[in-house]
Tab-separated table of C-alpha atoms in Angstrom:
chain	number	residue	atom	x	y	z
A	1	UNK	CA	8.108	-91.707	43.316
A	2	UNK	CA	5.016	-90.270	41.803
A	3	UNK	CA	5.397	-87.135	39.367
A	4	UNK	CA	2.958	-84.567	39.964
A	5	UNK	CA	0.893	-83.885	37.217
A	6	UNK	CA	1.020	-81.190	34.856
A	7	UNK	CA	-1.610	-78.668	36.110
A	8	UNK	CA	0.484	-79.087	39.903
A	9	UNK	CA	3.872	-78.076	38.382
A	10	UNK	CA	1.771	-75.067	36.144
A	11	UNK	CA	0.196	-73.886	39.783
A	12	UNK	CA	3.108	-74.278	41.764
A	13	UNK	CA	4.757	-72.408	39.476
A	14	UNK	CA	2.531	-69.346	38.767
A	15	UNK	CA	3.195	-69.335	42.857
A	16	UNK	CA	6.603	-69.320	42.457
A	17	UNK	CA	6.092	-66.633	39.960
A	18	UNK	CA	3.876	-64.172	42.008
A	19	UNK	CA	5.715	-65.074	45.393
A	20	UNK	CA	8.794	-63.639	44.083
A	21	UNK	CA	7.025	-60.651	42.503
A	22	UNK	CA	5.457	-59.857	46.004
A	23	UNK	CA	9.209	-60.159	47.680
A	24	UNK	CA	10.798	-58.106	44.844
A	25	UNK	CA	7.951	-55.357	46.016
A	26	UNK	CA	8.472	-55.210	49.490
A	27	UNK	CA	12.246	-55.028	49.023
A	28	UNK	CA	11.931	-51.878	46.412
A	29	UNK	CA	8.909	-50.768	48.775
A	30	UNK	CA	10.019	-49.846	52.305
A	31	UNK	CA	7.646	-46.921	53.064
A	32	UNK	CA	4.929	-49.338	52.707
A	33	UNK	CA	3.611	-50.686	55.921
A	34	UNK	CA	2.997	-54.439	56.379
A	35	UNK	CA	0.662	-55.854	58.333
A	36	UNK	CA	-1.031	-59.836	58.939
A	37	UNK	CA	-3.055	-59.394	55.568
A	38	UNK	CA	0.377	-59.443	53.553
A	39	UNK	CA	0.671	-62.912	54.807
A	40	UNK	CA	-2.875	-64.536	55.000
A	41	UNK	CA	-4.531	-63.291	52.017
A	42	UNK	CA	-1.540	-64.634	49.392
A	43	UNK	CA	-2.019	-68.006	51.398
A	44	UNK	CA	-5.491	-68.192	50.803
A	45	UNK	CA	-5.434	-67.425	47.019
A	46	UNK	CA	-2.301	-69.926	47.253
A	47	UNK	CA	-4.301	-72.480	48.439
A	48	UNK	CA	-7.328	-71.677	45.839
A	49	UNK	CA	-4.933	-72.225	42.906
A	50	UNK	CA	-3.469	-75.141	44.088
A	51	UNK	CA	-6.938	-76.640	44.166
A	52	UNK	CA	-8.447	-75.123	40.935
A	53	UNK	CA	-8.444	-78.522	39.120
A	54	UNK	CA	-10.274	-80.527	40.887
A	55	UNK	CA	-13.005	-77.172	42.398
A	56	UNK	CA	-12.409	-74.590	39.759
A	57	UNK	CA	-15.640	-72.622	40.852
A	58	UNK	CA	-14.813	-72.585	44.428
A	59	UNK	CA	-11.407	-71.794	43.942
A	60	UNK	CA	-12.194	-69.062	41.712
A	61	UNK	CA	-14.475	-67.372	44.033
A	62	UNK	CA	-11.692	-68.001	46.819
A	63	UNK	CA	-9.130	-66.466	44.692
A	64	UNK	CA	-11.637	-63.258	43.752
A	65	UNK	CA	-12.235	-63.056	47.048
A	66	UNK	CA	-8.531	-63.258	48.847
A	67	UNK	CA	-7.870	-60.595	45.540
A	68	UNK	CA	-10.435	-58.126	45.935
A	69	UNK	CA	-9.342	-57.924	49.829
A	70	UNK	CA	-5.892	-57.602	49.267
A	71	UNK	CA	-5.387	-54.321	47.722
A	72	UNK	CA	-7.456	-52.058	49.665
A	73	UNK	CA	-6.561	-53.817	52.886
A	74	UNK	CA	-3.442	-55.036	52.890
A	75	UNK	CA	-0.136	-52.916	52.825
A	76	UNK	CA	1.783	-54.391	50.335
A	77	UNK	CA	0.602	-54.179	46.201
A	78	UNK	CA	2.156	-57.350	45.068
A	79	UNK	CA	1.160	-59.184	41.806
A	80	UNK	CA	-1.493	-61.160	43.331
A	81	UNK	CA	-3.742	-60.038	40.955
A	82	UNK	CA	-2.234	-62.622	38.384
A	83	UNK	CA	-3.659	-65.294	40.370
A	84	UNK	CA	-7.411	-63.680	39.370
A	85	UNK	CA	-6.658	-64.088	35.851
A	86	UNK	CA	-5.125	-67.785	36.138
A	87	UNK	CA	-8.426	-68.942	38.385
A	88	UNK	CA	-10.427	-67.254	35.485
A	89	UNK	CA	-8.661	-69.320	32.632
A	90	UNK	CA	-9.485	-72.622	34.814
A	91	UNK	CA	-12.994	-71.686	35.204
A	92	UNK	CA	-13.222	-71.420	31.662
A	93	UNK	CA	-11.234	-74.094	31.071
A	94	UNK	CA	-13.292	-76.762	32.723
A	95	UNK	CA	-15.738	-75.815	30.853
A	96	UNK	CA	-17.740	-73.191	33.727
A	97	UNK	CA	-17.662	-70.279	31.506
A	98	UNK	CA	-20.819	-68.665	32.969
A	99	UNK	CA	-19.336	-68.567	36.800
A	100	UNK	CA	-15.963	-66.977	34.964
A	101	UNK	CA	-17.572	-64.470	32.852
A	102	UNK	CA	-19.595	-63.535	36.542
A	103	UNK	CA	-17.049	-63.817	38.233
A	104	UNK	CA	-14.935	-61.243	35.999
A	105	UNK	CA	-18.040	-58.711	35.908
A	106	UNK	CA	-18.009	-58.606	39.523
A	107	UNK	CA	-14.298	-58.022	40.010
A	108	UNK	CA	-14.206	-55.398	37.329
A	109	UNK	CA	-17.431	-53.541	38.707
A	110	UNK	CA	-16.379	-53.492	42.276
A	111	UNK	CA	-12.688	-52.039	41.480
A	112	UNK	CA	-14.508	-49.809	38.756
A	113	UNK	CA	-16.742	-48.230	41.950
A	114	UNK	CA	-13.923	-48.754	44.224
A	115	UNK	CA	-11.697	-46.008	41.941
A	116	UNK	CA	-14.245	-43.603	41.359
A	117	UNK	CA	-14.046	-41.896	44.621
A	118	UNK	CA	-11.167	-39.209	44.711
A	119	UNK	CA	-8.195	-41.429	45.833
A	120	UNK	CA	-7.487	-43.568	42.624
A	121	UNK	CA	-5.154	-46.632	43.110
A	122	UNK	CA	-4.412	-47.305	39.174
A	123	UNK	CA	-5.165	-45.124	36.018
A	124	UNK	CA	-7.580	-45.368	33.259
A	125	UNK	CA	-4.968	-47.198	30.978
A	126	UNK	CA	-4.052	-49.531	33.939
A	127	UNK	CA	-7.442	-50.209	33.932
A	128	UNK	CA	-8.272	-51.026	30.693
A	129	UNK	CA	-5.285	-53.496	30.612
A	130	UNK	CA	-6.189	-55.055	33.487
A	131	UNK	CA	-10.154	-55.834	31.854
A	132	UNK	CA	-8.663	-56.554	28.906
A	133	UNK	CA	-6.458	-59.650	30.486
A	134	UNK	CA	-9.697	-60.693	32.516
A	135	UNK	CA	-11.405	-61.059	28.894
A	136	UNK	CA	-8.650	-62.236	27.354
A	137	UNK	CA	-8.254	-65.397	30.263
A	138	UNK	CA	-12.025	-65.958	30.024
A	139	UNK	CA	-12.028	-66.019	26.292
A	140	UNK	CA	-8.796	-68.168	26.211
A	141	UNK	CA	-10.161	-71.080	28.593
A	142	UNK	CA	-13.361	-71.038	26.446
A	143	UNK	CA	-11.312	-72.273	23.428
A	144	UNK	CA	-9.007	-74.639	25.290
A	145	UNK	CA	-12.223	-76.122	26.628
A	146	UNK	CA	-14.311	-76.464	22.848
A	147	UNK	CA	-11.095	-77.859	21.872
A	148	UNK	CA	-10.580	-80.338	24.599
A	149	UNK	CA	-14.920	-81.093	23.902
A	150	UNK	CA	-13.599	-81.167	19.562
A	151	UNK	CA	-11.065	-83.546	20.072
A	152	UNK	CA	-12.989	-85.872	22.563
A	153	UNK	CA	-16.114	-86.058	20.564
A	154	UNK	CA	-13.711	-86.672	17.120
A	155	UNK	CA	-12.005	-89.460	18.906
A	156	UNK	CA	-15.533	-90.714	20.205
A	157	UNK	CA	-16.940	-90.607	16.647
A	158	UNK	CA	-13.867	-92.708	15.479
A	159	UNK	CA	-13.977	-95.068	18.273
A	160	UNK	CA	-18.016	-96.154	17.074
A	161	UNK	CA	-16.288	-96.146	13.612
A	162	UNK	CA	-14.020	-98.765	13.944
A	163	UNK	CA	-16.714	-100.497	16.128
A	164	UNK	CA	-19.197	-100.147	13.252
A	165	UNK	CA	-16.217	-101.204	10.890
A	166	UNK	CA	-15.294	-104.479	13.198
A	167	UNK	CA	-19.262	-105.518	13.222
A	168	UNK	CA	-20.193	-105.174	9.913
A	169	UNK	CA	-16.972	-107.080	9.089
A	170	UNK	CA	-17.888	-109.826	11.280
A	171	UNK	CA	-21.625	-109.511	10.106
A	172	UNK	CA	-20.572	-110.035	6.319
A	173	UNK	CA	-17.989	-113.122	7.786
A	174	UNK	CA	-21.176	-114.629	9.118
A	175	UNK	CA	-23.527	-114.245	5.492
A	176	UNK	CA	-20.823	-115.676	3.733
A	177	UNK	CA	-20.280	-118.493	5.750
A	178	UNK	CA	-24.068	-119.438	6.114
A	179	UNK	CA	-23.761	-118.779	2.076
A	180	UNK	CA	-21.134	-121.249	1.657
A	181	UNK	CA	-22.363	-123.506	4.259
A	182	UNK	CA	-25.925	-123.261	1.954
A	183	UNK	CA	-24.133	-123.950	-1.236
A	184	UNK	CA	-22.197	-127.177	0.077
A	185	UNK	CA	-25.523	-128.439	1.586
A	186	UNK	CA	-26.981	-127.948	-1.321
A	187	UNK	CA	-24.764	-129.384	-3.713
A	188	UNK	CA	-23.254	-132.140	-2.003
A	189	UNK	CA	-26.477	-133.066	0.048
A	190	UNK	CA	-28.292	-133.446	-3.178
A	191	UNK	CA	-25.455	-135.746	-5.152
A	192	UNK	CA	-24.319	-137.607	-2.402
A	193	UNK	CA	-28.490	-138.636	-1.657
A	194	UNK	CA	-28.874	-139.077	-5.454
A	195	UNK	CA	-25.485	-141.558	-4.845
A	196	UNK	CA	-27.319	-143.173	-1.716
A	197	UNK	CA	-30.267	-143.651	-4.262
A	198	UNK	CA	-28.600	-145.450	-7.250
A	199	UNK	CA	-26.509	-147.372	-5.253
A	200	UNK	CA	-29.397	-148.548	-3.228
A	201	UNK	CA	-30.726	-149.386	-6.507
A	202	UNK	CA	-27.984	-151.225	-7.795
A	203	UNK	CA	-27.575	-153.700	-5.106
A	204	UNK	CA	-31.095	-154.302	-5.430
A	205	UNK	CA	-31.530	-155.112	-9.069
A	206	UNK	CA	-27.931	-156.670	-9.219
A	207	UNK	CA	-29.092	-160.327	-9.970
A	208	UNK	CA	-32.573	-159.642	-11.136
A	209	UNK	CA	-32.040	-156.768	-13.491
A	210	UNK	CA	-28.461	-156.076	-14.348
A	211	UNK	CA	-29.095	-154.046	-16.999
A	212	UNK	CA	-30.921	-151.853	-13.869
A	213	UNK	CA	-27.944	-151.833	-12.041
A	214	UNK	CA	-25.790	-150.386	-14.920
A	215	UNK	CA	-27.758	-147.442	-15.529
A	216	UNK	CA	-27.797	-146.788	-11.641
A	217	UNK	CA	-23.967	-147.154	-11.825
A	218	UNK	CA	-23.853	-144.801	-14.485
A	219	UNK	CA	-25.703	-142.345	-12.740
A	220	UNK	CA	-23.323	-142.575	-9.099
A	221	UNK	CA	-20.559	-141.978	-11.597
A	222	UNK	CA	-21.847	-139.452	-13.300
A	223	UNK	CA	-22.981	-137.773	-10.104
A	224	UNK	CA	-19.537	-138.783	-8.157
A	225	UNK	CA	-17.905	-136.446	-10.608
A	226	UNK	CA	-20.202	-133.829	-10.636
A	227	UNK	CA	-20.101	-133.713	-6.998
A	228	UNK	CA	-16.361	-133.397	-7.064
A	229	UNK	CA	-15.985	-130.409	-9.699
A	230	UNK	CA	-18.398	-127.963	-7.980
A	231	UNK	CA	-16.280	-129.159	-4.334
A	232	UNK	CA	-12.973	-128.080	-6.111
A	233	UNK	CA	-15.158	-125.070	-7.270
A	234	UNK	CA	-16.379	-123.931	-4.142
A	235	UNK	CA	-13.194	-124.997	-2.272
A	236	UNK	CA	-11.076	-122.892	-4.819
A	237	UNK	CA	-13.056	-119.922	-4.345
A	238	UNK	CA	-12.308	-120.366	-0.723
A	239	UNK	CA	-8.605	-120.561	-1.084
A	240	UNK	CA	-8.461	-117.599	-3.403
A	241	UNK	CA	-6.510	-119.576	-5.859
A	242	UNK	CA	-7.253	-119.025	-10.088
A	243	UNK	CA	-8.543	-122.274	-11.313
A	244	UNK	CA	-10.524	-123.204	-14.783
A	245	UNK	CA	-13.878	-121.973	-14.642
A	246	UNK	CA	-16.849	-124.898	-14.721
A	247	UNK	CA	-17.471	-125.976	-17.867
A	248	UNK	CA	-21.145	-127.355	-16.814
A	249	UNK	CA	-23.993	-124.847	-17.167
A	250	UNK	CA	-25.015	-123.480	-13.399
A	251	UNK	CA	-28.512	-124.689	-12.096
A	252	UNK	CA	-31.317	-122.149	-13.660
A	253	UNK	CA	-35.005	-122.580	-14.441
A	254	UNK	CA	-34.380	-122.908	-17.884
A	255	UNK	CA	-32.725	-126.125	-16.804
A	256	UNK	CA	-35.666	-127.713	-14.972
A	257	UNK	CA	-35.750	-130.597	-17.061
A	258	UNK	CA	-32.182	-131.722	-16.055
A	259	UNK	CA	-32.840	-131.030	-12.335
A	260	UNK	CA	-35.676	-133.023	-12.419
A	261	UNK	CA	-33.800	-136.017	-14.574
A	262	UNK	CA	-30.967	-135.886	-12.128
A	263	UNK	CA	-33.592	-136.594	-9.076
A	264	UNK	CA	-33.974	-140.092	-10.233
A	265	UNK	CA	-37.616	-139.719	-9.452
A	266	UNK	CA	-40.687	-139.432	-11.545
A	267	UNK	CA	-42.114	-136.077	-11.372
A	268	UNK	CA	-44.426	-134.444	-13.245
A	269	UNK	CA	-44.006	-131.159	-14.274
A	270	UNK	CA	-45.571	-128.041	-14.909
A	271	UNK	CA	-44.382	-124.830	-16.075
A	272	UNK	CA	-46.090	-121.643	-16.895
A	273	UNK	CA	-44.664	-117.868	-17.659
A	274	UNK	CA	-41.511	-116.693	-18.698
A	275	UNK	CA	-38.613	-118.503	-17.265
A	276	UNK	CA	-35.718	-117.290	-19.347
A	277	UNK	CA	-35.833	-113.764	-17.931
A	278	UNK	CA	-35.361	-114.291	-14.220
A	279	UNK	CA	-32.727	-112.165	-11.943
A	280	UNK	CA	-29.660	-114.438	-11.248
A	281	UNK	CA	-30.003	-114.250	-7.656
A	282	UNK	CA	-34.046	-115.506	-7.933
A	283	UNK	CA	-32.954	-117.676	-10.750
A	284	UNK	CA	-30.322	-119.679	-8.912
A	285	UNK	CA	-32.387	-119.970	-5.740
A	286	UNK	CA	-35.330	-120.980	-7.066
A	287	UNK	CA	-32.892	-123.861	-8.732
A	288	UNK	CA	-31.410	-124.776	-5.532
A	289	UNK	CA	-35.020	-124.927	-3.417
A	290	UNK	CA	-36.715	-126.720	-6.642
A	291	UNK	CA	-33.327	-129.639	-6.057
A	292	UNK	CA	-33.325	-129.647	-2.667
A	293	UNK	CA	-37.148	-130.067	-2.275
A	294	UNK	CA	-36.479	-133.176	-4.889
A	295	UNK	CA	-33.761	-134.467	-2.757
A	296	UNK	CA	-36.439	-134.700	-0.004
A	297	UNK	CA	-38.619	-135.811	-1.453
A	298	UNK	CA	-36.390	-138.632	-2.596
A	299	UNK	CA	-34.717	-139.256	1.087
A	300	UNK	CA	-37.801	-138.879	3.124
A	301	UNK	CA	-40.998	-139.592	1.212
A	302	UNK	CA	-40.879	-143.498	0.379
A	303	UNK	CA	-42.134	-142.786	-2.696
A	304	UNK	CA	-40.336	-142.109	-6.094
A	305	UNK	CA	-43.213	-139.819	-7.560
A	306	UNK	CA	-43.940	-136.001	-6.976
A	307	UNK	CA	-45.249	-132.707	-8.678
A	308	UNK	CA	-43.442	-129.491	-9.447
A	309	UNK	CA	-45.072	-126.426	-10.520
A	310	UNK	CA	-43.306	-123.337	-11.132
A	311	UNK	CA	-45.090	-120.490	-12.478
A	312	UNK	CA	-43.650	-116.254	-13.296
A	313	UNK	CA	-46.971	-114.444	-12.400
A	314	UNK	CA	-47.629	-111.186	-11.122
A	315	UNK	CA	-44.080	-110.588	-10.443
A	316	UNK	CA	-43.401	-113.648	-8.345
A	317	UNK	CA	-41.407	-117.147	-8.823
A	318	UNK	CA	-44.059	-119.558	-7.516
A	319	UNK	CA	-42.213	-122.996	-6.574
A	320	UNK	CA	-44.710	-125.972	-5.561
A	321	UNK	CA	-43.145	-129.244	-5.229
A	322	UNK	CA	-45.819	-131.904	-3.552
A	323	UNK	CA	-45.646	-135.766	-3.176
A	324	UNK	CA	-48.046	-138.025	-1.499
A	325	UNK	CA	-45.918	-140.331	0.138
A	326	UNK	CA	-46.094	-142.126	3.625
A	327	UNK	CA	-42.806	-140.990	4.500
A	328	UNK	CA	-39.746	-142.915	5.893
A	329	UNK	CA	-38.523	-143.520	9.414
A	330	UNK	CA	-35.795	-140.676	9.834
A	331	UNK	CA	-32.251	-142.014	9.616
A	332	UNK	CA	-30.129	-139.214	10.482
A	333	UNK	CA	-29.074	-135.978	9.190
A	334	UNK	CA	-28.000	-132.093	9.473
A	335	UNK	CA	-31.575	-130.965	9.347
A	336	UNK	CA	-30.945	-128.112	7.582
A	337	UNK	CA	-32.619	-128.463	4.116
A	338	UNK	CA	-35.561	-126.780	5.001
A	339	UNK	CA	-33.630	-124.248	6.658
A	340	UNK	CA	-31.235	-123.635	3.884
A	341	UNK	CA	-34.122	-123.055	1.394
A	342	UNK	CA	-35.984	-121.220	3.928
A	343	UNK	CA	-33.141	-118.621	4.009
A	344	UNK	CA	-32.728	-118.387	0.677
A	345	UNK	CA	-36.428	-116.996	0.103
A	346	UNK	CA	-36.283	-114.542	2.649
A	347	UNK	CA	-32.843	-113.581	1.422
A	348	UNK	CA	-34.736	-112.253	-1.636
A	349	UNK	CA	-37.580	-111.210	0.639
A	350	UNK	CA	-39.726	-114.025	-0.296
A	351	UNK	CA	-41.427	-116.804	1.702
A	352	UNK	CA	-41.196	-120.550	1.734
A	353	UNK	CA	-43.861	-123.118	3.513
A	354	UNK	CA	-42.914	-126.471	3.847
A	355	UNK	CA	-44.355	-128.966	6.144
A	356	UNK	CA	-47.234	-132.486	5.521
A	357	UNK	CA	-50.671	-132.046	3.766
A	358	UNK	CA	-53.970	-132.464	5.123
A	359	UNK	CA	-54.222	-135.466	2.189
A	360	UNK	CA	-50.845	-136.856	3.092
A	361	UNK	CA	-47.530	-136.851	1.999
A	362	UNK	CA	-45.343	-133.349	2.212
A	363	UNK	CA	-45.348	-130.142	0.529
A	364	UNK	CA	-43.157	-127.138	-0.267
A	365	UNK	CA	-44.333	-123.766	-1.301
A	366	UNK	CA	-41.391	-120.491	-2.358
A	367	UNK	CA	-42.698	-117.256	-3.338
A	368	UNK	CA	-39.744	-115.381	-4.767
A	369	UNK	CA	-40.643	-111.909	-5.440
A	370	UNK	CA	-38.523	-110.617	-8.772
A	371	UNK	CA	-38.370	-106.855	-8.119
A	372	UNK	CA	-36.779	-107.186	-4.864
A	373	UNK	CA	-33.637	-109.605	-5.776
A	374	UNK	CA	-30.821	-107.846	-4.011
């Protein structure tokens, strides 16, 4: 069985209240004489209160109306008047404070008139007690109803809070995978081409040049374990788990050379401005394009030479790695090197080009801009 709700038990029971006032009046009141207004105008403001939730206006004006015709008419002055005050409070309440405070005026003017002729029903003081609980009703539902607005907005406001708070959570889960999916591109793509490389070189001059082949094994060794200590690095970090530091200095500018050495190819360099003096975050991206550019060039270029420029000048990283190679017939892959560094200049609000030149071969252009590393 459904309960009624809470403002149905309140109005049935302001009914029950005022129903039992009227009967304890016409029991203590016998030289009063009733007539059919005793009876139809309490069922009409009855039936207004019952309805005030859901049509507070048009109950109130029901209930002002069954009021204001009840005393003067009727024969019987029974507490119907409380009914005024309750409609008031709902008016209010629901957030119609203009029809309430109208509403009020009006009922407080007319019996104002109504007692200034020489039969008075109620005194001055009656009077004033009787404007003051029509105030006091009005004023009351205008609280209950900021309140009711306080609370809803506050719960509103926390509501896009937690909202906020979930999507900038997920937003930072998503940089920091596309981070660590960078860095393991980066890292492993590189070593485990520069593995593909050498190897590819040491089958090749295994009979004709073994002492070829040595270096090139010494090299996939060298880079095998490389490649493993910066995977235990980055997988530690993951797992949140205290582990030695690296031991081997992090990729930086002012380790070009050694890039460049660990490419396996023949580039020529050329460097120009202060290098030693670079933001980390610029620093360690302009490593990571300046390898992975190398590692292209070395997968896709068929050629083993390029050019790398890298220049500090008027408050830019400028990264130019070129080669003029025919390229080779694609064989697979992620496709994501280009992306990777790509994302890493705008990261630092800088812009990288890469695609072929007009002369042949391929080239790749960074502008990192130093006074805007995050």
């Amino acid at each position: 069985m459904r309960r009624p709700s809470n403002s149905t038990t309140a109005s049935l029971t302001v009914i029950v209240v005022v129903l039992a006032g009227t009967l304890l009046t016409y029991a203590f009141r016998t030289d009063r004489q009733l007539n059919a207004l005793d009876v139809v105008l309490p069922i009409i403001a009855f039936a207004g209160i019952l309805a005030r939730q859901r049509y507070p206006v048009a109950a109130l004006i029901v209930v002002a109306l069954a009021v204001a015709a009840y005393y003067p008419r009727a024969g019987l002055d029974g507490p119907l008047i409380v009914l005024t005050f309750v409609a008031l409070f709902t008016a209010a309440d629901r957030g119609h404070l203009t029809a309430a405070i109208a509403t009020g005026a009006t009922l407080l003017l007319a019996m104002g008139l109504g007692e200034s002729g020489r039969v008075r029903h109620v005194d001055d003081s009656m009077f004033v007690a009787i404007a003051g609980w029509v105030v006091a009703a009005i004023a009351f539902g205008g609280v209950t109803s900021n309140r009711r607005a306080y609370l809803l907005e506050a719960e509103r406001r926390a509501i896009d809070a937690e909202h906020t708070k979930e999507e900038e959570a997920r937003r930072r889960e998503s940089e920091e995978r596309l981070r660590i999916a960078r860095e393991l591109h980066d890292v492993l793509g590189h070593n485990i081409s520069m593995i593909n490389v050498q190897a590819a070189a040491a089958l090749h001059g295994l009979k004709k040049r073994p002492e070829d082949a040595e270096t090139a094994l010494r090299t996939i060794k060298e880079t095998s374990k490389e490649t493993l200590r910066e995977l235990r690095t980055t997988l530690g970090v993951l797992r949140q788990v205290d582990e030695d530091a690296p031991t081997a200095p992090a990729d930086s500018l002012a380790r070009v050379e050694a890039l460049v050495a660990a490419s396996g190819l023949e580039v020529r360099t050329e460097l120009s401005g202060p290098l030693d003096a670079v933001p980390t975050e610029v620093d360690l991206a302009a490593a990571r394009i300046i390898k992975e550019a190398l590692t292209n060039v070395s997968r896709h270029s068929g050629t083993n030479t390029a050019t790398l420029t890298v220049s500090n000048t008027s408050g830019n990283i400028l990264i130019r790695v070129e080669d003029d190679g025919p390229g080779t017939t694609y064989e697979g892959g992620s496709g994501f090197g280009v992306q990777g560094m790509r994302e890493r200049a705008t990261a630092l609000g800088g812009t990288l080009e890469a695609g072929p030149r007009p002369e042949g071969g391929f080239r790749v252009v960074a502008r990192l801009p130093l006074n805007k590393a995050p």
